[in-house]
N, CA, C and O atoms as a DFTB+ gen file, in Angstrom:
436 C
 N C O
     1  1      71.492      -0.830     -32.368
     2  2      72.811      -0.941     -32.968
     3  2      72.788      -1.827     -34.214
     4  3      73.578      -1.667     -35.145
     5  1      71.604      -3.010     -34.175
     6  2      71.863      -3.978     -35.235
     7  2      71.250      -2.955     -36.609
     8  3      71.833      -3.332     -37.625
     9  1      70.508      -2.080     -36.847
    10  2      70.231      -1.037     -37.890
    11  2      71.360      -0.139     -38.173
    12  3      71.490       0.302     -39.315
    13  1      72.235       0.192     -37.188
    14  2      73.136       1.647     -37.553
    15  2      74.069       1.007     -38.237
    16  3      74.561       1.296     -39.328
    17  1      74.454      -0.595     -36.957
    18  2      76.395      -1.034     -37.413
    19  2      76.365      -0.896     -38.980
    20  3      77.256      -0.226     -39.503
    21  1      75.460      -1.449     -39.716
    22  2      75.279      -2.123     -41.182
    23  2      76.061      -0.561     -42.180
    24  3      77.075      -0.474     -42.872
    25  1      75.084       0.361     -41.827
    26  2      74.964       1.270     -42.482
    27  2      76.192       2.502     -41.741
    28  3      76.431       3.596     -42.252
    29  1      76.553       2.204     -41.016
    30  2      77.801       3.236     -40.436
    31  2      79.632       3.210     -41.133
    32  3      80.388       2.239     -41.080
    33  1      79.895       4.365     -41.645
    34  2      81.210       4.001     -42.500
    35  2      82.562       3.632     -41.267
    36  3      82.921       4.602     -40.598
    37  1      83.018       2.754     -41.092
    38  2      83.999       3.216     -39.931
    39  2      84.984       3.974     -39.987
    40  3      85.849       4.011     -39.112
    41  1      84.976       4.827     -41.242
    42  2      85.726       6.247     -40.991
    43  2      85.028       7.403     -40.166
    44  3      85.587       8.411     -39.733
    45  1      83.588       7.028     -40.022
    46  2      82.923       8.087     -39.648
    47  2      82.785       7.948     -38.226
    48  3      83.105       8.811     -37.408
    49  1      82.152       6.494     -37.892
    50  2      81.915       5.918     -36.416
    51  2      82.179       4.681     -36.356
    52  3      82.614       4.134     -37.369
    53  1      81.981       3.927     -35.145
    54  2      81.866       2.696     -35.026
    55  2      80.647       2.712     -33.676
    56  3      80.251       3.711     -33.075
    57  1      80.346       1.663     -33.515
    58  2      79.234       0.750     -32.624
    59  2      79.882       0.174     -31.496
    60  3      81.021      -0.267     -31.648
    61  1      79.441       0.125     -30.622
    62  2      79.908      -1.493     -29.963
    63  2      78.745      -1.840     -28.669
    64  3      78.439      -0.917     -27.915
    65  1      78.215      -3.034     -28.504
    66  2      77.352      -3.532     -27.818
    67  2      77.847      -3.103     -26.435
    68  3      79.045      -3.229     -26.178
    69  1      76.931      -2.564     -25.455
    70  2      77.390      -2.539     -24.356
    71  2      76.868      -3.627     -23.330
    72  3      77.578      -3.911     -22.366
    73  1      75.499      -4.315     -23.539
    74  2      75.182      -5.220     -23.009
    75  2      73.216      -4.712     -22.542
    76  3      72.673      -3.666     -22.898
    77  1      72.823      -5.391     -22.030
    78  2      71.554      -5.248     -21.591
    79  2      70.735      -4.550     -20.741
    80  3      69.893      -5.437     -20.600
    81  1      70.289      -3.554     -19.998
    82  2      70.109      -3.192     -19.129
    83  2      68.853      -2.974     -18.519
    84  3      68.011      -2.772     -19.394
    85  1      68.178      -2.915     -16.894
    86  2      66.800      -3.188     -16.552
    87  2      66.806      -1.975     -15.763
    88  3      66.820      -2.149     -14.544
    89  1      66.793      -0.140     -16.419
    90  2      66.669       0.952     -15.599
    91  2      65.753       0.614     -14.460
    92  3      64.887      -0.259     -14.526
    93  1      65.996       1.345     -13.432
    94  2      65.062       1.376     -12.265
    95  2      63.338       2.010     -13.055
    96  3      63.240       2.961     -13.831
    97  1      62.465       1.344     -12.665
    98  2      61.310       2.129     -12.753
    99  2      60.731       1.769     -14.351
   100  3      59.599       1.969     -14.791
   101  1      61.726       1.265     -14.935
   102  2      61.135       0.292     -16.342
   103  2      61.051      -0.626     -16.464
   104  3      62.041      -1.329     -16.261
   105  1      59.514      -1.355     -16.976
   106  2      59.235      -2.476     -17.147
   107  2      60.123      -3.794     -17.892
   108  3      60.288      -4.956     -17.519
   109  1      60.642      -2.988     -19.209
   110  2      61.652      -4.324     -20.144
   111  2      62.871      -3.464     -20.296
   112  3      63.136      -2.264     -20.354
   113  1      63.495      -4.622     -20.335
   114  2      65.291      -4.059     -20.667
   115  2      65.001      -3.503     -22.065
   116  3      63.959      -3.330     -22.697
   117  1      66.656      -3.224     -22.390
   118  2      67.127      -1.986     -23.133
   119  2      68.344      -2.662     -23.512
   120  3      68.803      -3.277     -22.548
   121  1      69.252      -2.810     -24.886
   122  2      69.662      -3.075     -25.244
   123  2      70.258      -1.460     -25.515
   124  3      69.790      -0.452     -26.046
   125  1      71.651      -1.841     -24.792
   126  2      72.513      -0.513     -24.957
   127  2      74.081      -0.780     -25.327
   128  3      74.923      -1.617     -25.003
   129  1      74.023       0.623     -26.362
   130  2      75.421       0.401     -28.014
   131  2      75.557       1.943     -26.828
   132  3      74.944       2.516     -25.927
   133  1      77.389       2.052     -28.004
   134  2      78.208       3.044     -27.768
   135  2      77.977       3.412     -29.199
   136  3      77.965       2.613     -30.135
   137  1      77.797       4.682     -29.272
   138  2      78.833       5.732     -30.842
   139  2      79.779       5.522     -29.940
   140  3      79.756       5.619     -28.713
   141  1      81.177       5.022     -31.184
   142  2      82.490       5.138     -30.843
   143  2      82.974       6.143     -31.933
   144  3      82.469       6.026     -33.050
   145  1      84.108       7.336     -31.674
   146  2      84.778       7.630     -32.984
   147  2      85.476       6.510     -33.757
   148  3      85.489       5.355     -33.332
   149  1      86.219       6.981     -35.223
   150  2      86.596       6.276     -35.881
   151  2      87.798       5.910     -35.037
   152  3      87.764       6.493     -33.953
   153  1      89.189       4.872     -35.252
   154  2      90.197       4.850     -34.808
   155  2      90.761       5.534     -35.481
   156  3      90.626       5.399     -36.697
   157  1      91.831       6.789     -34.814
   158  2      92.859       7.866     -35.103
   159  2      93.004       8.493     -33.837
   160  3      93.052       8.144     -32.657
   161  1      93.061       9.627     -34.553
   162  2      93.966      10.819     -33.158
   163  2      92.695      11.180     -32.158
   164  3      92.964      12.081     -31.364
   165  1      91.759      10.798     -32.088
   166  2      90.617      10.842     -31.156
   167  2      90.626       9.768     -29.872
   168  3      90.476       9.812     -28.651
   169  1      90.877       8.841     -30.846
   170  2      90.523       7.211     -30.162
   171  2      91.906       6.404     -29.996
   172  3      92.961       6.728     -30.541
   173  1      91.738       5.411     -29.237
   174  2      92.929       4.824     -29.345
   175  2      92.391       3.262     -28.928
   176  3      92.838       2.204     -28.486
   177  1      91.575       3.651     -29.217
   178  2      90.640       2.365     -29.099
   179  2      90.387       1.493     -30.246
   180  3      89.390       1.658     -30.948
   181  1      91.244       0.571     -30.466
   182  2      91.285      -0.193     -31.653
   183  2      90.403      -1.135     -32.043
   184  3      89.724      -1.542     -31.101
   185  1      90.084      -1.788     -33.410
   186  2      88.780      -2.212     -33.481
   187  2      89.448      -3.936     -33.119
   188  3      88.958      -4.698     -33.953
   189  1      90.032      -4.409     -32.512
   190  2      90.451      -5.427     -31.779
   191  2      89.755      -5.358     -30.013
   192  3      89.341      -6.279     -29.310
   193  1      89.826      -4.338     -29.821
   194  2      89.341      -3.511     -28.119
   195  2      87.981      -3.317     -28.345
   196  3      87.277      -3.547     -27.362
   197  1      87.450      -2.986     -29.287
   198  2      85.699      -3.399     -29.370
   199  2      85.767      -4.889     -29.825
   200  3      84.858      -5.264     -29.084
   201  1      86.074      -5.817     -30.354
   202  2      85.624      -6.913     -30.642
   203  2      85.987      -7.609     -29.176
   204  3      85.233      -8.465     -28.712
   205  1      86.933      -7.278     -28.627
   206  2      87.343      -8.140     -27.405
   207  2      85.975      -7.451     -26.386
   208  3      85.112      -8.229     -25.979
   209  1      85.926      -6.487     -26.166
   210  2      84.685      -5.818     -25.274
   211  2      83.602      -7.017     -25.897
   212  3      83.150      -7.935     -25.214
   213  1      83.311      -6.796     -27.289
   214  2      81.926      -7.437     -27.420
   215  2      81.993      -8.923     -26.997
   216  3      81.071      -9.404     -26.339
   217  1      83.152      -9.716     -27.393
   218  2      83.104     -11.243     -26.746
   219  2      82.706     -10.839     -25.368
   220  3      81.687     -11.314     -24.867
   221  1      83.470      -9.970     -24.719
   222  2      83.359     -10.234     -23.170
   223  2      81.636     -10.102     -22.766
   224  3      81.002     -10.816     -21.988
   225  1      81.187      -9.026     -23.521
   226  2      79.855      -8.924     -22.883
   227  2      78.507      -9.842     -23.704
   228  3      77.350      -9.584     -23.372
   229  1      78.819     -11.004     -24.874
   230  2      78.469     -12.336     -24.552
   231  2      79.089     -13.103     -23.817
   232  3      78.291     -13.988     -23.511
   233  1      80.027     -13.283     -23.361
   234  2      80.099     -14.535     -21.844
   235  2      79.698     -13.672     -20.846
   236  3      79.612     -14.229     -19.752
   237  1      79.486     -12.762     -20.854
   238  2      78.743     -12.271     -19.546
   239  2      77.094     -12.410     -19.524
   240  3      76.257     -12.490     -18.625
   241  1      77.056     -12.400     -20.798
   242  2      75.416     -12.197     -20.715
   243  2      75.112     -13.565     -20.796
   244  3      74.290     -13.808     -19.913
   245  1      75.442     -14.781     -21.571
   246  2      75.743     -15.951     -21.260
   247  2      75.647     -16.594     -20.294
   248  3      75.252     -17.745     -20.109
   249  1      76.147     -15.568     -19.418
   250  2      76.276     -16.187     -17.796
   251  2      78.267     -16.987     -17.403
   252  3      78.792     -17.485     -16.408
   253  1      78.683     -16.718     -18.674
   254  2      79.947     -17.067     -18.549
   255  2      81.040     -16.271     -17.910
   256  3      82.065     -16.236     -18.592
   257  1      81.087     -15.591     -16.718
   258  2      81.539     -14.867     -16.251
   259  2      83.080     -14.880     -15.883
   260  3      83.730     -13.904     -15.510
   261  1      83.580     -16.288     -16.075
   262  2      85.142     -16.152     -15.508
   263  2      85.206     -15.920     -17.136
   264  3      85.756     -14.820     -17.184
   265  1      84.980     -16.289     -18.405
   266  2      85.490     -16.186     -19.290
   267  2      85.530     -15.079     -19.761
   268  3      86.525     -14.569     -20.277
   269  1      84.125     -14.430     -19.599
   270  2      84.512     -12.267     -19.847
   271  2      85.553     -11.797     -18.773
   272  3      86.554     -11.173     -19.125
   273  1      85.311     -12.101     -17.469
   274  2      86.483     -11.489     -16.894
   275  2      87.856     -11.359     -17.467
   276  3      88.589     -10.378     -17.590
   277  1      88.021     -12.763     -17.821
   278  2      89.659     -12.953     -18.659
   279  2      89.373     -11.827     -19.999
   280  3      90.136     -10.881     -20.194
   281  1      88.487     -12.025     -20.631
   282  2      88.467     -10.957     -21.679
   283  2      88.870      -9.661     -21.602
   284  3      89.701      -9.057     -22.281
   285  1      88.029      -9.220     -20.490
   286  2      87.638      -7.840     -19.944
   287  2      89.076      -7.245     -19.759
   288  3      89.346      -6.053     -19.902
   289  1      90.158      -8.450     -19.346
   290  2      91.869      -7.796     -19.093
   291  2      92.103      -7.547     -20.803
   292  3      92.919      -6.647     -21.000
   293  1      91.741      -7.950     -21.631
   294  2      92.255      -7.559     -22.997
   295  2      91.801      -6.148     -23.093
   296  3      92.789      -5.533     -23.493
   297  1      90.917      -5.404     -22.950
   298  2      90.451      -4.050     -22.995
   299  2      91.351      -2.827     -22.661
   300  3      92.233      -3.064     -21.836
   301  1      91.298      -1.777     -23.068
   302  2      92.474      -1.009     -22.590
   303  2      91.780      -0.683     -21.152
   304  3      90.583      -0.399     -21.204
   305  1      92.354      -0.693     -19.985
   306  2      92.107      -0.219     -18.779
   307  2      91.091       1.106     -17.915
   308  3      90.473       1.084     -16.851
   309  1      91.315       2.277     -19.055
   310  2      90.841       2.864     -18.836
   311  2      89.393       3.308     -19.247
   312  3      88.815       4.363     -18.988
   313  1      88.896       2.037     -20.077
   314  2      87.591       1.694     -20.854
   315  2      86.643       2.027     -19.301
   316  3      87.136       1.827     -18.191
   317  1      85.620       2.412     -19.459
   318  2      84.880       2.951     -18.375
   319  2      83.653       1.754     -18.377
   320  3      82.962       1.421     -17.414
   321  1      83.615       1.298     -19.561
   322  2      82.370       0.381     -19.661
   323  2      83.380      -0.997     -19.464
   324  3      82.629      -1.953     -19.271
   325  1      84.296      -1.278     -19.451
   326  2      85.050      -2.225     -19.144
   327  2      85.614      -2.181     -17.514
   328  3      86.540      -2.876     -17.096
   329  1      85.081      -1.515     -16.967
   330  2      85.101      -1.198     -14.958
   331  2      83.755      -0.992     -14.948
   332  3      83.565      -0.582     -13.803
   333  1      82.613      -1.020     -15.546
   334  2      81.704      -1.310     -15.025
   335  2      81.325      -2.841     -14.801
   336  3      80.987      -3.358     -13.737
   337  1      81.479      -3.540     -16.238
   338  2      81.602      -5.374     -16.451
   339  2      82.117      -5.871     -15.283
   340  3      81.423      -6.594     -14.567
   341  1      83.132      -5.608     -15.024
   342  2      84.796      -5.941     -14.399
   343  2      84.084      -5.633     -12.899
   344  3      84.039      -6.593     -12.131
   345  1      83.681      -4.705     -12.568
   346  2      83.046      -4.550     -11.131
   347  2      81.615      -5.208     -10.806
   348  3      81.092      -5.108      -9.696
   349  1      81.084      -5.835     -11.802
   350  2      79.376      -6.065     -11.384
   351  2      80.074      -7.649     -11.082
   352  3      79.705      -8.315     -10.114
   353  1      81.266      -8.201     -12.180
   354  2      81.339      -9.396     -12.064
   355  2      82.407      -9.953     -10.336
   356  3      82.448     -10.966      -9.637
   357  1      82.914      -8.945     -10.330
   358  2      84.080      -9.151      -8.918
   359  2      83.356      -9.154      -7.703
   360  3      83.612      -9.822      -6.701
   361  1      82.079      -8.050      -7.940
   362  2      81.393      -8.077      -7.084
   363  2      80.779     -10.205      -6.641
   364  3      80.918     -11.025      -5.734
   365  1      80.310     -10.131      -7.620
   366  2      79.925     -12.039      -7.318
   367  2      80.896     -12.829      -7.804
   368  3      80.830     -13.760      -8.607
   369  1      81.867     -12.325      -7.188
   370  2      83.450     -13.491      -7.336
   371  2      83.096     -14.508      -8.709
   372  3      82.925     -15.727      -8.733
   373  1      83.069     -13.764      -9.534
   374  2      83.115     -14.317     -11.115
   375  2      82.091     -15.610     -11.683
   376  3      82.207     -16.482     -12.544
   377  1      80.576     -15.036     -10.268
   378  2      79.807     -16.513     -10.616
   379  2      78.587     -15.280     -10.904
   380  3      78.339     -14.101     -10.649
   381  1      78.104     -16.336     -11.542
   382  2      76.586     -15.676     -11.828
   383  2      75.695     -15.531     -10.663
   384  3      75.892     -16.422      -9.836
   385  1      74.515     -14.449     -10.246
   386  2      73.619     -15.165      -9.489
   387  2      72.842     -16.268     -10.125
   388  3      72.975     -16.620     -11.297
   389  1      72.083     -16.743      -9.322
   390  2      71.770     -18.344      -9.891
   391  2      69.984     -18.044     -10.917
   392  3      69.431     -18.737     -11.771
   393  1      69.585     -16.675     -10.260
   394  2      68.672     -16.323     -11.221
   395  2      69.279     -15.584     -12.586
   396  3      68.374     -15.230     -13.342
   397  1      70.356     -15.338     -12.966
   398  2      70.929     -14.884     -13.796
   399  2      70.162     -14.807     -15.384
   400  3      70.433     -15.728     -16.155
   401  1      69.613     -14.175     -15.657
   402  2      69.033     -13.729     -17.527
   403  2      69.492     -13.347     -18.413
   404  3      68.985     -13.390     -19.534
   405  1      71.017     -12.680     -18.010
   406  2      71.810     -11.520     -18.944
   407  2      71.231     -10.344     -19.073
   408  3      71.311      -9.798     -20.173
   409  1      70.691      -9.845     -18.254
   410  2      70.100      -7.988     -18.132
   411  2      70.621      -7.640     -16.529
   412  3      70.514      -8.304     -15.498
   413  1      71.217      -6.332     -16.786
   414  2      71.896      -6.051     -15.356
   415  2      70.625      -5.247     -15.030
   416  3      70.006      -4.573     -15.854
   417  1      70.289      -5.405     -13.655
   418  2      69.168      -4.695     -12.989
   419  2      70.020      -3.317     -12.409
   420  3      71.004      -3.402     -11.673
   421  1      69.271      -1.706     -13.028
   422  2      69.800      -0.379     -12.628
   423  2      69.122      -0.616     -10.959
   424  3      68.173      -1.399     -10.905
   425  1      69.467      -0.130      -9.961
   426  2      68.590      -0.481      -8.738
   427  2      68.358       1.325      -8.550
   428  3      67.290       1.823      -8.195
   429  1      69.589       2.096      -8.871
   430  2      68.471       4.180      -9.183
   431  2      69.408       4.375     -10.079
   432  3      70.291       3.647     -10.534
   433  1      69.039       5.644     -10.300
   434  2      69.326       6.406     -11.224
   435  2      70.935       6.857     -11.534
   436  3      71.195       7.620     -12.464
């Protein structure tokens, strides 16, 4: 994402960090972006709702987890990558595990 955002018009697309991830069966994480459409009659996803997503998923990766949670309510609701955050973190009542790195481990496919 840090090569495309630079060079992407945001009439055309936008980016947004989704956070880190450790697929089952791969050795090193993966740093995983969204193509978003532009904001209009597609999207309604405003570029306030990606910047609030992206804070949330540094305090998450951070390890700051009550503070993305609070974020994560700024997101529009039906954000799908914003119920995934929102569920990994509820799951551990808004604490980190204590080995915590900021890469979510895929456990399958």
């Amino acid at each position: 994402s840090n090569l495309v955002r630079p060079r992407l018009q945001p009439d055309v697309g936008r980016i947004r960090n989704l956070g880190c991830v450790l697929p089952v069966g791969m050795e090193n994480p993966v740093d995983v972006a969204e193509l978003m459409p532009p904001v209009g009659e597609f999207c309604d996803f405003s570029d306030e709702d990606v910047a609030s997503y992206e804070r949330a998923v540094a305090h998450f990766v951070a390890g700051r987890w009550e503070e993305a949670y609070r974020e994560l309510h700024s997101v529009p609701p039906a954000d799908r990558a914003q119920d995934f955050l929102t569920m990994r973190i509820a799951q551990h009542e808004r604490v980190p595990p204590a080995d915590w790195d900021g890469i979510v481990r895929l456990p399958r496919k």
